[in-house]
Short mmCIF file of C-alpha atoms in Angstrom, two decimals:
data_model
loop_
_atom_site.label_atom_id
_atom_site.label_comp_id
_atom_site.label_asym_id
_atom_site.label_seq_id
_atom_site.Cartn_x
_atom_site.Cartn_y
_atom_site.Cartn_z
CA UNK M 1 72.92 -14.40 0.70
CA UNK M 2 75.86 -16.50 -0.31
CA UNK M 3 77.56 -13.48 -2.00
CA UNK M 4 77.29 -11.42 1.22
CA UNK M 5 78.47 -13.99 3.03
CA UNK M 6 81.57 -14.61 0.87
CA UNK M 7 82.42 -11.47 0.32
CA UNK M 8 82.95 -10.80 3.97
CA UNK M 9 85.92 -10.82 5.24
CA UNK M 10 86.15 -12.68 8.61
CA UNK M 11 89.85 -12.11 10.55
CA UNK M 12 91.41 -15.56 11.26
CA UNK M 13 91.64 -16.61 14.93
CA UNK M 14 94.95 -17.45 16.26
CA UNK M 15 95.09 -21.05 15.85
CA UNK M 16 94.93 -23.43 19.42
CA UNK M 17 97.21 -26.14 20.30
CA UNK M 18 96.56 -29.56 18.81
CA UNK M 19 93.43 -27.75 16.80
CA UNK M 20 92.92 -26.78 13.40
CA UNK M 21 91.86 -23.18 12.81
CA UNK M 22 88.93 -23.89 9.83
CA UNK M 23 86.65 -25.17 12.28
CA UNK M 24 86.39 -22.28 14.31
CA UNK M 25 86.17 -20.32 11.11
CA UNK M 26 83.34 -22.32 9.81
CA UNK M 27 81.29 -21.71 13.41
CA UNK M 28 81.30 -17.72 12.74
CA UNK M 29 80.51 -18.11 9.12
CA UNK M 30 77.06 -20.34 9.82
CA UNK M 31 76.65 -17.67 13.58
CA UNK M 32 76.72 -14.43 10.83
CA UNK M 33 74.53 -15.87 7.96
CA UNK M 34 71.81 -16.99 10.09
CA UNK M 35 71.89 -13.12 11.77
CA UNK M 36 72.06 -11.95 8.46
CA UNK M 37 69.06 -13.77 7.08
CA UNK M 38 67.11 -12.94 10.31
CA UNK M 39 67.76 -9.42 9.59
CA UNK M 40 66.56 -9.42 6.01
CA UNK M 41 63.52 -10.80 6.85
CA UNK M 42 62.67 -8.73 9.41
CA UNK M 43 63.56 -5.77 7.22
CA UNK M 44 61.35 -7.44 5.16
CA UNK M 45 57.85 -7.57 7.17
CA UNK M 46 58.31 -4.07 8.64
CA UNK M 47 57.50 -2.65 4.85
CA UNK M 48 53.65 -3.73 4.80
CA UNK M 49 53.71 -2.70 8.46
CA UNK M 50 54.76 1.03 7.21
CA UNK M 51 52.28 1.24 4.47
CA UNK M 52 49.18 0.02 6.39
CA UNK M 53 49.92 3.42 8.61
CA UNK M 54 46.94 5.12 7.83
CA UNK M 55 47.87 8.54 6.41
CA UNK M 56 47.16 11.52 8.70
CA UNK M 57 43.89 13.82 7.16
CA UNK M 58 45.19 16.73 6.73
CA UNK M 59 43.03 20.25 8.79
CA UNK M 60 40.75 22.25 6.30
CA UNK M 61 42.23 25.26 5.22
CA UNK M 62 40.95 29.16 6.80
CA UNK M 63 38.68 30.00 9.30
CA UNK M 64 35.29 29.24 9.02
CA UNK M 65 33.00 32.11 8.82
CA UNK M 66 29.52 32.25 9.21
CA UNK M 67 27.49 35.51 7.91
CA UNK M 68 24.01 35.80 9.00
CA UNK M 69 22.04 38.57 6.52
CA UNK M 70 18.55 40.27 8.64
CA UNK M 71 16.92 41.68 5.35
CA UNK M 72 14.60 44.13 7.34
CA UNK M 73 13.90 44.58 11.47
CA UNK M 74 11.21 46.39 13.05
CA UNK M 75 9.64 47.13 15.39
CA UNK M 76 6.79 45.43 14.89
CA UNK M 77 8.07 42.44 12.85
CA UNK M 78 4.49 41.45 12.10
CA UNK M 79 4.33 44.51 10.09
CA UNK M 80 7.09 43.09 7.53
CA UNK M 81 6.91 40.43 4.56
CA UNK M 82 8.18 37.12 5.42
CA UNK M 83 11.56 37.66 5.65
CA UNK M 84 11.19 40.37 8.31
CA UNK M 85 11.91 40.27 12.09
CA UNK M 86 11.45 41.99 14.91
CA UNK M 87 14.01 44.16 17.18
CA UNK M 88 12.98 42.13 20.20
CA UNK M 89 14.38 38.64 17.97
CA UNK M 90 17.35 40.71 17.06
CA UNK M 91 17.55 41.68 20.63
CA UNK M 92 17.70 38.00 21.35
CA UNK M 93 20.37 36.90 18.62
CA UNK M 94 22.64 39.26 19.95
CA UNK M 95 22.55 37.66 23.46
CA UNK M 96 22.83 34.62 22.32
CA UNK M 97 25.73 35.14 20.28
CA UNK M 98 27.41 36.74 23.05
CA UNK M 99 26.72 33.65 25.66
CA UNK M 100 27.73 31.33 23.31
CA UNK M 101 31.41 33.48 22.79
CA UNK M 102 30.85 34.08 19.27
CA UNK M 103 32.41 37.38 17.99
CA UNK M 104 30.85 39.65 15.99
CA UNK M 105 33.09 41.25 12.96
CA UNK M 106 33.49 43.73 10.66
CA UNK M 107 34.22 42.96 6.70
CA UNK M 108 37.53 44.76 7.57
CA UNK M 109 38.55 42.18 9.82
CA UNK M 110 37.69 39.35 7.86
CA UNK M 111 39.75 41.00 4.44
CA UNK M 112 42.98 41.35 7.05
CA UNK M 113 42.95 37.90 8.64
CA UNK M 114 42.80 37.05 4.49
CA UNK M 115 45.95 39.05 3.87
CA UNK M 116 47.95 37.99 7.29
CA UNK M 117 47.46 41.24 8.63
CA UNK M 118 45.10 40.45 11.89
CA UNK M 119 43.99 37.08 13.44
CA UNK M 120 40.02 36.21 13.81
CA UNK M 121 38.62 34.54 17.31
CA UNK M 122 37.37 31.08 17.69
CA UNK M 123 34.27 31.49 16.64
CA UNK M 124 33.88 34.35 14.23
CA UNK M 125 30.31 35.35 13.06
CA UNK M 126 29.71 38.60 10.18
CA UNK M 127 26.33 40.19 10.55
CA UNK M 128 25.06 41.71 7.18
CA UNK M 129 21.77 44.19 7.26
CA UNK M 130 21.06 44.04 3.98
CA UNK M 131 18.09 46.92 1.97
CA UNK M 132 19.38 49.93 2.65
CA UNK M 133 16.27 50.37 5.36
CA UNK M 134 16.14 53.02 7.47
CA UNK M 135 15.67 50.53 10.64
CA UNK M 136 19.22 50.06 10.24
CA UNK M 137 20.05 53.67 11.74
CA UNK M 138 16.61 53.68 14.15
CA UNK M 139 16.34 50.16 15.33
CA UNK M 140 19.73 47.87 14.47
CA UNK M 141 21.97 50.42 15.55
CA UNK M 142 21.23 50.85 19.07
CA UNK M 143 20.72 47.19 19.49
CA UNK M 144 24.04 46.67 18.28
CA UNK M 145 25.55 49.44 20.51
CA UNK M 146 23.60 47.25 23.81
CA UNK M 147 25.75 44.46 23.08
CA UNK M 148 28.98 46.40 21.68
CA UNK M 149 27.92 44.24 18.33
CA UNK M 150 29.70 45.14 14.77
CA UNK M 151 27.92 44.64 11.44
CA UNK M 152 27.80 45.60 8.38
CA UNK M 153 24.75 47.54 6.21
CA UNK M 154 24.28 47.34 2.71
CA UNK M 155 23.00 50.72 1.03
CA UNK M 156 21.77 52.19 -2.19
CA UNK M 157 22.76 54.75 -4.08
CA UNK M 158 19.46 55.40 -5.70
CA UNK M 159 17.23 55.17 -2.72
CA UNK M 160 19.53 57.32 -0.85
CA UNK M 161 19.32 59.80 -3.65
CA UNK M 162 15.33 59.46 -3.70
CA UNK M 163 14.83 59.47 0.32
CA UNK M 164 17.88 62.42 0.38
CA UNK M 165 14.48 64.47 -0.91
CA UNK M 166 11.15 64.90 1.05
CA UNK M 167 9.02 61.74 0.85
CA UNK M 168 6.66 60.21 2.83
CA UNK M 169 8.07 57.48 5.01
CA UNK M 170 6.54 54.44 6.68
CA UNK M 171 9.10 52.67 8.70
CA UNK M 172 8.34 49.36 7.17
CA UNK M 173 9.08 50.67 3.58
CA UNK M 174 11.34 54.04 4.27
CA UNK M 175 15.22 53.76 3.22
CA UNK M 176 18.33 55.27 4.04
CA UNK M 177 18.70 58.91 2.84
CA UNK M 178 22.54 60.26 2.77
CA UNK M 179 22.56 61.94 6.18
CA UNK M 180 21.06 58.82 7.63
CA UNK M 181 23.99 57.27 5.89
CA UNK M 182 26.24 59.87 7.43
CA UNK M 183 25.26 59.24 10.88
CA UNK M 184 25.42 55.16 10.29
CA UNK M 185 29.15 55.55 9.28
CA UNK M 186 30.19 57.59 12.00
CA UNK M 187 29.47 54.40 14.01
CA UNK M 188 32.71 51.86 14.69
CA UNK M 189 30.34 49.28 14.75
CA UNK M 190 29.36 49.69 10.96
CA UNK M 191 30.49 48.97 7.81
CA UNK M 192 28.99 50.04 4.50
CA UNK M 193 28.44 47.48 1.90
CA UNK M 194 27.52 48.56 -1.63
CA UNK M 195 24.77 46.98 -2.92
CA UNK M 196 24.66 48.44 -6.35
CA UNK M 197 23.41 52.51 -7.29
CA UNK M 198 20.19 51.17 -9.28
CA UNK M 199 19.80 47.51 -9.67
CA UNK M 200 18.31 46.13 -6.83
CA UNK M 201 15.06 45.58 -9.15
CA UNK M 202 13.49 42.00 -9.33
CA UNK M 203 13.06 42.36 -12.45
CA UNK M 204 13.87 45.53 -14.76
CA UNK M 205 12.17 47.38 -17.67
CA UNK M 206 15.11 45.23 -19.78
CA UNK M 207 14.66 41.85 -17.82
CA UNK M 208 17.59 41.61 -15.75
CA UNK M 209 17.48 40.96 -12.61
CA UNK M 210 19.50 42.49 -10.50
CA UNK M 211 23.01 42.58 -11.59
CA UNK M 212 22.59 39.54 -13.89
CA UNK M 213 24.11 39.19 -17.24
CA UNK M 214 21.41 39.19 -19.86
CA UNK M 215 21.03 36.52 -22.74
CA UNK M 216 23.44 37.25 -25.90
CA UNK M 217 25.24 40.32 -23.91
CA UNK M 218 28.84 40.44 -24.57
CA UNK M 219 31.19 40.03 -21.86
CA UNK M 220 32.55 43.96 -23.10
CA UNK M 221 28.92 45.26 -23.24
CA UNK M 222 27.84 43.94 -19.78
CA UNK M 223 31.30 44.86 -18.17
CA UNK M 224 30.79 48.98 -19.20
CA UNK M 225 27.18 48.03 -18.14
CA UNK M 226 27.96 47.32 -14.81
CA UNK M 227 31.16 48.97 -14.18
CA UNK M 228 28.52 51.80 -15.01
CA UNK M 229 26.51 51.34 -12.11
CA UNK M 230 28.80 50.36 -9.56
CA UNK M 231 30.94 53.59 -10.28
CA UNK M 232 28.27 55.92 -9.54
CA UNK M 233 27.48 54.60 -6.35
CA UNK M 234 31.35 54.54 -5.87
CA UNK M 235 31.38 58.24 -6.90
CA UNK M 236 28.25 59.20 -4.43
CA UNK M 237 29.91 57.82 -1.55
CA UNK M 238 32.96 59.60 -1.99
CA UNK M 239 31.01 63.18 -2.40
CA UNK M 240 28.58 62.31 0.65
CA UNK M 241 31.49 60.14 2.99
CA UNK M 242 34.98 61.12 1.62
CA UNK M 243 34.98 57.40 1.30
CA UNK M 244 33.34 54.70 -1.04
CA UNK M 245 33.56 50.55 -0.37
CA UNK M 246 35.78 47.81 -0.56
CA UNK M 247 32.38 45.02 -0.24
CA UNK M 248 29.79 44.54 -2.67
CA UNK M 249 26.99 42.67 -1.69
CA UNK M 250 24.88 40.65 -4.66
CA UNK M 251 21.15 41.58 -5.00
CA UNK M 252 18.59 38.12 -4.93
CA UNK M 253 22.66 36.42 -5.24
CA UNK M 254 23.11 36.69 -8.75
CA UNK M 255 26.44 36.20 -8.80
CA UNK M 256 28.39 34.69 -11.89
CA UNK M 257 31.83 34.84 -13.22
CA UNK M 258 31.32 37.37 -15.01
CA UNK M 259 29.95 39.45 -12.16
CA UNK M 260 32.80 38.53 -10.27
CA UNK M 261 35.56 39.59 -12.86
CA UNK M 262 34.41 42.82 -13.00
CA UNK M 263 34.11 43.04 -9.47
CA UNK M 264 37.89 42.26 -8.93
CA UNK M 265 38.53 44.95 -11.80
CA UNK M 266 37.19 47.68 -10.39
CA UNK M 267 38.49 47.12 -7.21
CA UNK M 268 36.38 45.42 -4.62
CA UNK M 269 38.20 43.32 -1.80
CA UNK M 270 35.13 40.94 -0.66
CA UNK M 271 31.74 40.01 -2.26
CA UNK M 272 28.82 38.66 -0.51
CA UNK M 273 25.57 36.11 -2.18
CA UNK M 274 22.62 34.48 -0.62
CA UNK M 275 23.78 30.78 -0.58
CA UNK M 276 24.03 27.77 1.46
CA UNK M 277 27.23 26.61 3.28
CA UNK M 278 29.78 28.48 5.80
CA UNK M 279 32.09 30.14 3.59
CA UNK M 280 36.03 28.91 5.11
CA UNK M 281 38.59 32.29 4.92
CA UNK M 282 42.26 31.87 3.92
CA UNK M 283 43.27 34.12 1.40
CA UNK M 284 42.46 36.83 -0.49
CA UNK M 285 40.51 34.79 -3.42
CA UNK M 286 38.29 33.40 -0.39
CA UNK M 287 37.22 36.34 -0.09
CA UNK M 288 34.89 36.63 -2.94
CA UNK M 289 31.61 34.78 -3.13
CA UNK M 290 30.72 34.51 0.49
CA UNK M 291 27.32 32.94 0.78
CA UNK M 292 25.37 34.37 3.62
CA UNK M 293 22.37 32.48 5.41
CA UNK M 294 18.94 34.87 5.55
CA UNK M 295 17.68 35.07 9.34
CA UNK M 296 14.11 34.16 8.86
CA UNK M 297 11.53 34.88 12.19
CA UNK M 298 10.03 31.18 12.11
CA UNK M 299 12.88 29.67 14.36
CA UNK M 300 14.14 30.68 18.21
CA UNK M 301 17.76 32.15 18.33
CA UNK M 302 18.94 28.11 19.76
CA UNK M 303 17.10 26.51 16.46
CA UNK M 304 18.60 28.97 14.28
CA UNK M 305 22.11 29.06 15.19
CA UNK M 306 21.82 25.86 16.30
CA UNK M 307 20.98 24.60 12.84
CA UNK M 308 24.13 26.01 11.23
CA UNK M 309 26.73 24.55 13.95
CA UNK M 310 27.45 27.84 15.98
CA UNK M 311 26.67 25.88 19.16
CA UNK M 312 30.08 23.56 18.56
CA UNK M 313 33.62 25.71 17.97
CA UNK M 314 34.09 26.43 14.49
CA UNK M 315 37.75 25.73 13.03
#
């Protein structure tokens, strides 16, 4: 403080009659050091003050999505295995979606929102049919024309191929043939998901299950093994539709890296696996791995959606 103070230089007052001008001079010197040393030490205590600022938390990144998979309706839901419900709970999911201002969406929307391209609503919400089933055409379809619904169905290439012939069909067990497929797509309200051409077993003649990577495969061997697969459906679609798909859905969610390498590499946009959480969408690596939540007929539409947060707004 005393260098401050003497290296200011303080202009000399004109000097009074009868008075010596060093008095005067010594009155501002003692006036400015004391404002001087007030100032440091208030300079001083504001620093803790700044720090103790608690720092903001900053908003999670991307929209939250949730995706609710129904792996088979009927009519009779009592007719299904234990993961089946009935059009009439369906019926009553849509309407309670719709009074609670969720918005249904396609995969389409969700890989454009990821890319800048469109914005999602509030409260997003992606419906996934998953089993190729033939309820998707009879019995989802019109309930998701009622309530002007979108969705998405997964098929398969092989049971489209099989059912494509003349077989004997029960509607709890019948799937998709190709001009059931046909008819599905024409629909706005539908997107087609692959879900694989052949390996939607639980366990094959090999041991794999689904698309999972066996023990002691190579990374090379499983890739042609897969890419394999997926490329036939790929190729079907585009000699039924004109068309083949940008989504691949994950049979019993055997996802792994692997899986998901090849994935990217041949092309997909979006990939889908039974898992827990609400998947949040920002960019285009969200966009793979998307768990989905099965829709199981034990709990009411409220204690269902209730249960994964759709009653609050989702940011």
């Amino acid at each position: 403080m005393k260098l401050l103070i003497t290296r200011l230089r303080i202009p000399r007052p004109a000097e009074h009659k009868g008075r010596p001008s060093h008095r005067r001079h010594k009155v501002l010197t003692v006036l400015l050091g004391t404002a001087l040393t007030l100032g440091v030490c208030l300079a001083a205590e504001s620093i803790p003050r700044r720090k103790a600022v608690p720092a903001s938390v900053p908003a999670q990144e991307g929209k939250a999505l949730p995706v609710i998979c129904y792996s088979q309706v009927l009519t009779d839901g009592e007719k299904g295995g234990k993961r089946t419900v009935s059009a009439d709970m369906l019926r009553q999911d849509l309407a309670w979606l719709a009074d609670h201002r969720c918005e249904t969406v396609s995969c389409s929307d969700v890989i454009g929102f990821a890319r800048g391209l469109e914005q999602l609503s509030e409260k997003p919400v992606l419906l996934l049919f998953d089993g190729s089933w033939e309820t998707i055409l009879t019995a989802v379809l019109p309930l998701l024309e009622e309530q002007s619904a979108k969705a998405a169905a997964v098929i398969c290439g092989s049971d489209a191929d099989l059912y494509s012939a003349q077989v004997p069909k029960k509607e709890e067990d019948a799937r998709l043939s190709w001009n059931e497929i046909r008819l599905l797509d024409q629909s706005p309200l539908v997107e087609l998901v692959s879900g694989s051409y052949d390996l939607r077993q639980e366990k094959g003649s090999s041991g794999r299950r689904g698309v999972s990577m066996l023990r002691k495969e190579g990374f090379e061997t499983y890739r042609a093994f897969l890419a394999d697969d997926l490329l036939t459906l790929q190729n079907r679609m585009n000699e039924e539709l004109s068309h083949d798909a940008s989504v691949f859905c994950y049979p019993f969610g055997e996802k792994s890296e692997e899986s998901e390498a090849v994935l990217k590499d041949l092309g997909f946009l979006m990939t889908l696996s039974e898992g827990e959480g609400i998947a949040r969408i920002s960019d285009k690596n969200s966009l793979f791995g998307i768990p989905f939540t099965v829709r199981e007929p034990e709990q009411t539409a409220e204690e269902f959606f209730g249960q994964i947060g759709l009653e609050e707004p989702l940011a």
